[in-house]
Amino acid sequence: GKKRLPWGQLDFGPLRRSPSDDPKRSLSEMLPLSVNRIKLVRAQPNVVNLSGRDEADMSRHFLMSGYPSSWKKWDLMKVWSPLWVGLSYVDDASCWVIARNEADALALQKIYKMIEDPQFQLTTYEDYRAMQDQLAQRVTSPAGGAQNELA
C-alpha cells in the first residue's frame, strides 16, 4: 500500500540530523523538489528556485511550439508515450514539456528525432534562453533603435 505519514510525525522545524529510528520526517525530506521554490502563474517557466538558478533542473524542460491549436492534453501526451511528462501551457499552440528525470529527458529528445515530419518544434530550455537573450540584445542595442530614440 501507500506509505502514509501522520501529521504528528512531520517535522516543520529547522533542519537537523535525525536518527534512523526516529519516526519524524522533515518537510524537506518529504518534498525535496519543492523546497526553496515558488510556483508562479502565467510565467515561463512556472517555478522560481529561491536558492539560485537550478540549470540542472531546467534541463528537463522543453518548449513544444507550433502544434495545431486543436490539440488537447491527451494529444500532447500521446506524442511522448510511453513517457509520462508534465505540461505547462504557454498559449494554444505552445507549452513546456517537463520530463520526470534526466533519463526521460534524453528519451524525449530521441522520440522527437524519430518523428519523421513533426507538426511542431521542440526547443531545449538552454536554446530557448539563448534565443531570449539574443532577442533582448537586439532590442537594447543601438542597431535595434531603442537607444537611438532616447538620444
mmCIF file of the C-alpha atoms, coordinates in Angstrom:
data_MODEL
# 
_entry.id   MODEL 
# 
loop_
_atom_site.group_PDB 
_atom_site.id 
_atom_site.type_symbol 
_atom_site.label_atom_id 
_atom_site.label_alt_id 
_atom_site.label_comp_id 
_atom_site.label_asym_id 
_atom_site.label_entity_id 
_atom_site.label_seq_id 
_atom_site.pdbx_PDB_ins_code 
_atom_site.Cartn_x 
_atom_site.Cartn_y 
_atom_site.Cartn_z 
_atom_site.occupancy 
_atom_site.B_iso_or_equiv 
_atom_site.pdbx_formal_charge 
_atom_site.auth_seq_id 
_atom_site.auth_comp_id 
_atom_site.auth_asym_id 
_atom_site.auth_atom_id 
_atom_site.pdbx_PDB_model_num 
ATOM 1   C CA . GLY A 1 1   ? 0.000  0.000  0.000   1.00 0.00 ? 1   GLY A CA 1 
ATOM 2   C CA . LYS A 1 2   ? 0.856  3.650  0.142   1.00 0.00 ? 2   LYS A CA 1 
ATOM 3   C CA . LYS A 1 3   ? 3.230  4.969  2.750   1.00 0.00 ? 3   LYS A CA 1 
ATOM 4   C CA . ARG A 1 4   ? 1.397  7.494  4.889   1.00 0.00 ? 4   ARG A CA 1 
ATOM 5   C CA . LEU A 1 5   ? 2.910  9.789  7.434   1.00 0.00 ? 5   LEU A CA 1 
ATOM 6   C CA . PRO A 1 6   ? 0.646  11.147 10.176  1.00 0.00 ? 6   PRO A CA 1 
ATOM 7   C CA . TRP A 1 7   ? 0.802  14.920 10.738  1.00 0.00 ? 7   TRP A CA 1 
ATOM 8   C CA . GLY A 1 8   ? 2.328  14.335 14.141  1.00 0.00 ? 8   GLY A CA 1 
ATOM 9   C CA . GLN A 1 9   ? 5.384  12.747 12.525  1.00 0.00 ? 9   GLN A CA 1 
ATOM 10  C CA . LEU A 1 10  ? 6.010  15.665 10.153  1.00 0.00 ? 10  LEU A CA 1 
ATOM 11  C CA . ASP A 1 11  ? 8.736  17.976 11.490  1.00 0.00 ? 11  ASP A CA 1 
ATOM 12  C CA . PHE A 1 12  ? 8.276  21.632 10.478  1.00 0.00 ? 12  PHE A CA 1 
ATOM 13  C CA . GLY A 1 13  ? 11.297 22.762 12.495  1.00 0.00 ? 13  GLY A CA 1 
ATOM 14  C CA . PRO A 1 14  ? 14.802 23.654 11.319  1.00 0.00 ? 14  PRO A CA 1 
ATOM 15  C CA . LEU A 1 15  ? 16.910 21.078 9.502   1.00 0.00 ? 15  LEU A CA 1 
ATOM 16  C CA . ARG A 1 16  ? 18.573 18.623 11.829  1.00 0.00 ? 16  ARG A CA 1 
ATOM 17  C CA . ARG A 1 17  ? 20.149 15.182 11.748  1.00 0.00 ? 17  ARG A CA 1 
ATOM 18  C CA . SER A 1 18  ? 17.603 12.649 12.861  1.00 0.00 ? 18  SER A CA 1 
ATOM 19  C CA . PRO A 1 19  ? 18.453 9.127  13.948  1.00 0.00 ? 19  PRO A CA 1 
ATOM 20  C CA . SER A 1 20  ? 17.295 6.430  11.539  1.00 0.00 ? 20  SER A CA 1 
ATOM 21  C CA . ASP A 1 21  ? 14.891 5.049  14.144  1.00 0.00 ? 21  ASP A CA 1 
ATOM 22  C CA . ASP A 1 22  ? 13.193 8.469  14.582  1.00 0.00 ? 22  ASP A CA 1 
ATOM 23  C CA . PRO A 1 23  ? 9.706  8.267  13.007  1.00 0.00 ? 23  PRO A CA 1 
ATOM 24  C CA . LYS A 1 24  ? 9.622  12.041 12.385  1.00 0.00 ? 24  LYS A CA 1 
ATOM 25  C CA . ARG A 1 25  ? 10.496 13.286 8.912   1.00 0.00 ? 25  ARG A CA 1 
ATOM 26  C CA . SER A 1 26  ? 11.375 16.842 7.959   1.00 0.00 ? 26  SER A CA 1 
ATOM 27  C CA . LEU A 1 27  ? 9.370  18.750 5.400   1.00 0.00 ? 27  LEU A CA 1 
ATOM 28  C CA . SER A 1 28  ? 12.433 18.927 3.121   1.00 0.00 ? 28  SER A CA 1 
ATOM 29  C CA . GLU A 1 29  ? 12.725 15.118 3.202   1.00 0.00 ? 29  GLU A CA 1 
ATOM 30  C CA . MET A 1 30  ? 9.086  14.733 2.218   1.00 0.00 ? 30  MET A CA 1 
ATOM 31  C CA . LEU A 1 31  ? 9.041  17.399 -0.529  1.00 0.00 ? 31  LEU A CA 1 
ATOM 32  C CA . PRO A 1 32  ? 12.610 17.696 -1.831  1.00 0.00 ? 32  PRO A CA 1 
ATOM 33  C CA . LEU A 1 33  ? 11.620 19.144 -5.217  1.00 0.00 ? 33  LEU A CA 1 
ATOM 34  C CA . SER A 1 34  ? 9.500  21.873 -3.610  1.00 0.00 ? 34  SER A CA 1 
ATOM 35  C CA . VAL A 1 35  ? 11.969 23.270 -1.086  1.00 0.00 ? 35  VAL A CA 1 
ATOM 36  C CA . ASN A 1 36  ? 13.016 26.874 -1.846  1.00 0.00 ? 36  ASN A CA 1 
ATOM 37  C CA . ARG A 1 37  ? 10.760 27.074 -4.890  1.00 0.00 ? 37  ARG A CA 1 
ATOM 38  C CA . ILE A 1 38  ? 7.775  29.295 -5.604  1.00 0.00 ? 38  ILE A CA 1 
ATOM 39  C CA . LYS A 1 39  ? 5.118  28.212 -8.088  1.00 0.00 ? 39  LYS A CA 1 
ATOM 40  C CA . LEU A 1 40  ? 4.149  31.060 -10.428 1.00 0.00 ? 40  LEU A CA 1 
ATOM 41  C CA . VAL A 1 41  ? 1.072  31.626 -12.546 1.00 0.00 ? 41  VAL A CA 1 
ATOM 42  C CA . ARG A 1 42  ? 1.296  32.961 -16.115 1.00 0.00 ? 42  ARG A CA 1 
ATOM 43  C CA . ALA A 1 43  ? 5.090  32.910 -16.168 1.00 0.00 ? 43  ALA A CA 1 
ATOM 44  C CA . GLN A 1 44  ? 7.502  30.737 -18.094 1.00 0.00 ? 44  GLN A CA 1 
ATOM 45  C CA . PRO A 1 45  ? 8.979  28.669 -16.624 1.00 0.00 ? 45  PRO A CA 1 
ATOM 46  C CA . ASN A 1 46  ? 6.415  28.495 -13.851 1.00 0.00 ? 46  ASN A CA 1 
ATOM 47  C CA . VAL A 1 47  ? 8.753  27.839 -10.895 1.00 0.00 ? 47  VAL A CA 1 
ATOM 48  C CA . VAL A 1 48  ? 11.346 30.101 -9.265  1.00 0.00 ? 48  VAL A CA 1 
ATOM 49  C CA . ASN A 1 49  ? 14.169 28.461 -7.332  1.00 0.00 ? 49  ASN A CA 1 
ATOM 50  C CA . LEU A 1 50  ? 14.951 30.753 -4.379  1.00 0.00 ? 50  LEU A CA 1 
ATOM 51  C CA . SER A 1 51  ? 18.287 29.091 -3.682  1.00 0.00 ? 51  SER A CA 1 
ATOM 52  C CA . GLY A 1 52  ? 19.705 30.171 -7.032  1.00 0.00 ? 52  GLY A CA 1 
ATOM 53  C CA . ARG A 1 53  ? 19.425 29.184 -10.631 1.00 0.00 ? 53  ARG A CA 1 
ATOM 54  C CA . ASP A 1 54  ? 18.986 25.457 -10.943 1.00 0.00 ? 54  ASP A CA 1 
ATOM 55  C CA . GLU A 1 55  ? 20.047 24.789 -14.519 1.00 0.00 ? 55  GLU A CA 1 
ATOM 56  C CA . ALA A 1 56  ? 20.202 21.040 -13.879 1.00 0.00 ? 56  ALA A CA 1 
ATOM 57  C CA . ASP A 1 57  ? 16.508 21.125 -13.026 1.00 0.00 ? 57  ASP A CA 1 
ATOM 58  C CA . MET A 1 58  ? 15.731 23.231 -16.115 1.00 0.00 ? 58  MET A CA 1 
ATOM 59  C CA . SER A 1 59  ? 17.476 20.728 -18.360 1.00 0.00 ? 59  SER A CA 1 
ATOM 60  C CA . ARG A 1 60  ? 14.288 18.650 -18.127 1.00 0.00 ? 60  ARG A CA 1 
ATOM 61  C CA . HIS A 1 61  ? 12.165 21.479 -19.654 1.00 0.00 ? 61  HIS A CA 1 
ATOM 62  C CA . PHE A 1 62  ? 11.447 21.634 -23.386 1.00 0.00 ? 62  PHE A CA 1 
ATOM 63  C CA . LEU A 1 63  ? 9.388  24.221 -25.256 1.00 0.00 ? 63  LEU A CA 1 
ATOM 64  C CA . MET A 1 64  ? 6.996  22.485 -27.634 1.00 0.00 ? 64  MET A CA 1 
ATOM 65  C CA . SER A 1 65  ? 5.657  25.050 -30.109 1.00 0.00 ? 65  SER A CA 1 
ATOM 66  C CA . GLY A 1 66  ? 3.793  25.284 -33.386 1.00 0.00 ? 66  GLY A CA 1 
ATOM 67  C CA . TYR A 1 67  ? 1.486  22.322 -32.819 1.00 0.00 ? 67  TYR A CA 1 
ATOM 68  C CA . PRO A 1 68  ? -2.138 22.586 -34.039 1.00 0.00 ? 68  PRO A CA 1 
ATOM 69  C CA . SER A 1 69  ? -4.281 24.642 -31.655 1.00 0.00 ? 69  SER A CA 1 
ATOM 70  C CA . SER A 1 70  ? -6.890 21.873 -31.828 1.00 0.00 ? 70  SER A CA 1 
ATOM 71  C CA . TRP A 1 71  ? -4.579 19.518 -29.911 1.00 0.00 ? 71  TRP A CA 1 
ATOM 72  C CA . LYS A 1 72  ? -5.689 18.824 -26.364 1.00 0.00 ? 72  LYS A CA 1 
ATOM 73  C CA . LYS A 1 73  ? -3.725 17.482 -23.418 1.00 0.00 ? 73  LYS A CA 1 
ATOM 74  C CA . TRP A 1 74  ? -4.259 13.871 -24.464 1.00 0.00 ? 74  TRP A CA 1 
ATOM 75  C CA . ASP A 1 75  ? -2.883 14.569 -27.970 1.00 0.00 ? 75  ASP A CA 1 
ATOM 76  C CA . LEU A 1 76  ? 0.234  16.144 -26.462 1.00 0.00 ? 76  LEU A CA 1 
ATOM 77  C CA . MET A 1 77  ? 0.722  13.273 -24.019 1.00 0.00 ? 77  MET A CA 1 
ATOM 78  C CA . LYS A 1 78  ? 0.388  10.684 -26.827 1.00 0.00 ? 78  LYS A CA 1 
ATOM 79  C CA . VAL A 1 79  ? 3.312  12.263 -28.688 1.00 0.00 ? 79  VAL A CA 1 
ATOM 80  C CA . TRP A 1 80  ? 5.651  11.402 -25.810 1.00 0.00 ? 80  TRP A CA 1 
ATOM 81  C CA . SER A 1 81  ? 4.229  7.966  -24.990 1.00 0.00 ? 81  SER A CA 1 
ATOM 82  C CA . PRO A 1 82  ? 5.427  5.808  -23.230 1.00 0.00 ? 82  PRO A CA 1 
ATOM 83  C CA . LEU A 1 83  ? 6.968  8.644  -21.174 1.00 0.00 ? 83  LEU A CA 1 
ATOM 84  C CA . TRP A 1 84  ? 4.880  10.426 -18.592 1.00 0.00 ? 84  TRP A CA 1 
ATOM 85  C CA . VAL A 1 85  ? 5.546  14.157 -18.886 1.00 0.00 ? 85  VAL A CA 1 
ATOM 86  C CA . GLY A 1 86  ? 4.242  17.288 -17.232 1.00 0.00 ? 86  GLY A CA 1 
ATOM 87  C CA . LEU A 1 87  ? 2.761  20.080 -19.335 1.00 0.00 ? 87  LEU A CA 1 
ATOM 88  C CA . SER A 1 88  ? 2.717  23.804 -18.612 1.00 0.00 ? 88  SER A CA 1 
ATOM 89  C CA . TYR A 1 89  ? 0.768  25.728 -21.247 1.00 0.00 ? 89  TYR A CA 1 
ATOM 90  C CA . VAL A 1 90  ? 2.070  28.979 -22.736 1.00 0.00 ? 90  VAL A CA 1 
ATOM 91  C CA . ASP A 1 91  ? -0.729 29.524 -25.291 1.00 0.00 ? 91  ASP A CA 1 
ATOM 92  C CA . ASP A 1 92  ? -2.946 27.499 -27.673 1.00 0.00 ? 92  ASP A CA 1 
ATOM 93  C CA . ALA A 1 93  ? -0.011 26.306 -29.766 1.00 0.00 ? 93  ALA A CA 1 
ATOM 94  C CA . SER A 1 94  ? 2.883  26.031 -27.291 1.00 0.00 ? 94  SER A CA 1 
ATOM 95  C CA . CYS A 1 95  ? 3.673  24.542 -23.918 1.00 0.00 ? 95  CYS A CA 1 
ATOM 96  C CA . TRP A 1 96  ? 6.558  23.485 -21.735 1.00 0.00 ? 96  TRP A CA 1 
ATOM 97  C CA . VAL A 1 97  ? 7.069  19.724 -21.644 1.00 0.00 ? 97  VAL A CA 1 
ATOM 98  C CA . ILE A 1 98  ? 8.717  18.673 -18.390 1.00 0.00 ? 98  ILE A CA 1 
ATOM 99  C CA . ALA A 1 99  ? 10.389 15.275 -18.138 1.00 0.00 ? 99  ALA A CA 1 
ATOM 100 C CA . ARG A 1 100 ? 10.426 13.498 -14.760 1.00 0.00 ? 100 ARG A CA 1 
ATOM 101 C CA . ASN A 1 101 ? 14.175 12.883 -14.746 1.00 0.00 ? 101 ASN A CA 1 
ATOM 102 C CA . GLU A 1 102 ? 17.318 13.081 -16.871 1.00 0.00 ? 102 GLU A CA 1 
ATOM 103 C CA . ALA A 1 103 ? 16.760 9.665  -18.457 1.00 0.00 ? 103 ALA A CA 1 
ATOM 104 C CA . ASP A 1 104 ? 13.259 10.693 -19.556 1.00 0.00 ? 104 ASP A CA 1 
ATOM 105 C CA . ALA A 1 105 ? 14.656 13.995 -20.889 1.00 0.00 ? 105 ALA A CA 1 
ATOM 106 C CA . LEU A 1 106 ? 17.088 12.064 -23.108 1.00 0.00 ? 106 LEU A CA 1 
ATOM 107 C CA . ALA A 1 107 ? 14.327 9.685  -24.218 1.00 0.00 ? 107 ALA A CA 1 
ATOM 108 C CA . LEU A 1 108 ? 12.069 12.650 -25.020 1.00 0.00 ? 108 LEU A CA 1 
ATOM 109 C CA . GLN A 1 109 ? 14.744 14.074 -27.339 1.00 0.00 ? 109 GLN A CA 1 
ATOM 110 C CA . LYS A 1 110 ? 15.177 10.670 -29.003 1.00 0.00 ? 110 LYS A CA 1 
ATOM 111 C CA . ILE A 1 111 ? 11.420 10.409 -29.590 1.00 0.00 ? 111 ILE A CA 1 
ATOM 112 C CA . TYR A 1 112 ? 11.419 13.866 -31.218 1.00 0.00 ? 112 TYR A CA 1 
ATOM 113 C CA . LYS A 1 113 ? 14.322 12.909 -33.507 1.00 0.00 ? 113 LYS A CA 1 
ATOM 114 C CA . MET A 1 114 ? 12.475 9.716  -34.542 1.00 0.00 ? 114 MET A CA 1 
ATOM 115 C CA . ILE A 1 115 ? 9.370  11.637 -35.690 1.00 0.00 ? 115 ILE A CA 1 
ATOM 116 C CA . GLU A 1 116 ? 9.735  11.887 -39.482 1.00 0.00 ? 116 GLU A CA 1 
ATOM 117 C CA . ASP A 1 117 ? 7.685  15.020 -40.114 1.00 0.00 ? 117 ASP A CA 1 
ATOM 118 C CA . PRO A 1 118 ? 6.879  16.663 -36.784 1.00 0.00 ? 118 PRO A CA 1 
ATOM 119 C CA . GLN A 1 119 ? 3.946  19.082 -36.668 1.00 0.00 ? 119 GLN A CA 1 
ATOM 120 C CA . PHE A 1 120 ? 5.758  21.121 -34.005 1.00 0.00 ? 120 PHE A CA 1 
ATOM 121 C CA . GLN A 1 121 ? 9.172  22.327 -32.872 1.00 0.00 ? 121 GLN A CA 1 
ATOM 122 C CA . LEU A 1 122 ? 10.897 21.163 -29.704 1.00 0.00 ? 122 LEU A CA 1 
ATOM 123 C CA . THR A 1 123 ? 13.415 23.519 -28.097 1.00 0.00 ? 123 THR A CA 1 
ATOM 124 C CA . THR A 1 124 ? 15.592 22.784 -25.077 1.00 0.00 ? 124 THR A CA 1 
ATOM 125 C CA . TYR A 1 125 ? 15.450 25.274 -22.226 1.00 0.00 ? 125 TYR A CA 1 
ATOM 126 C CA . GLU A 1 126 ? 19.088 26.179 -22.884 1.00 0.00 ? 126 GLU A CA 1 
ATOM 127 C CA . ASP A 1 127 ? 18.328 27.019 -26.542 1.00 0.00 ? 127 ASP A CA 1 
ATOM 128 C CA . TYR A 1 128 ? 15.182 28.907 -25.507 1.00 0.00 ? 128 TYR A CA 1 
ATOM 129 C CA . ARG A 1 129 ? 17.211 31.057 -23.072 1.00 0.00 ? 129 ARG A CA 1 
ATOM 130 C CA . ALA A 1 130 ? 19.836 31.722 -25.755 1.00 0.00 ? 130 ALA A CA 1 
ATOM 131 C CA . MET A 1 131 ? 17.109 32.873 -28.188 1.00 0.00 ? 131 MET A CA 1 
ATOM 132 C CA . GLN A 1 132 ? 15.566 35.110 -25.499 1.00 0.00 ? 132 GLN A CA 1 
ATOM 133 C CA . ASP A 1 133 ? 18.973 36.635 -24.731 1.00 0.00 ? 133 ASP A CA 1 
ATOM 134 C CA . GLN A 1 134 ? 19.576 37.314 -28.448 1.00 0.00 ? 134 GLN A CA 1 
ATOM 135 C CA . LEU A 1 135 ? 16.174 38.999 -28.757 1.00 0.00 ? 135 LEU A CA 1 
ATOM 136 C CA . ALA A 1 136 ? 16.882 41.144 -25.697 1.00 0.00 ? 136 ALA A CA 1 
ATOM 137 C CA . GLN A 1 137 ? 20.252 42.206 -27.140 1.00 0.00 ? 137 GLN A CA 1 
ATOM 138 C CA . ARG A 1 138 ? 18.652 43.211 -30.445 1.00 0.00 ? 138 ARG A CA 1 
ATOM 139 C CA . VAL A 1 139 ? 16.042 45.323 -28.677 1.00 0.00 ? 139 VAL A CA 1 
ATOM 140 C CA . THR A 1 140 ? 18.549 47.148 -26.442 1.00 0.00 ? 140 THR A CA 1 
ATOM 141 C CA . SER A 1 141 ? 21.412 47.506 -28.942 1.00 0.00 ? 141 SER A CA 1 
ATOM 142 C CA . PRO A 1 142 ? 21.916 50.819 -30.807 1.00 0.00 ? 142 PRO A CA 1 
ATOM 143 C CA . ALA A 1 143 ? 21.206 48.990 -34.075 1.00 0.00 ? 143 ALA A CA 1 
ATOM 144 C CA . GLY A 1 144 ? 17.835 47.977 -32.622 1.00 0.00 ? 144 GLY A CA 1 
ATOM 145 C CA . GLY A 1 145 ? 16.835 51.637 -32.376 1.00 0.00 ? 145 GLY A CA 1 
ATOM 146 C CA . ALA A 1 146 ? 15.790 51.635 -28.728 1.00 0.00 ? 146 ALA A CA 1 
ATOM 147 C CA . GLN A 1 147 ? 18.719 53.740 -27.565 1.00 0.00 ? 147 GLN A CA 1 
ATOM 148 C CA . ASN A 1 148 ? 18.761 55.976 -30.659 1.00 0.00 ? 148 ASN A CA 1 
ATOM 149 C CA . GLU A 1 149 ? 15.230 57.101 -29.849 1.00 0.00 ? 149 GLU A CA 1 
ATOM 150 C CA . LEU A 1 150 ? 16.374 58.232 -26.406 1.00 0.00 ? 150 LEU A CA 1 
ATOM 151 C CA . ALA A 1 151 ? 19.174 60.432 -27.777 1.00 0.00 ? 151 ALA A CA 1 
# 
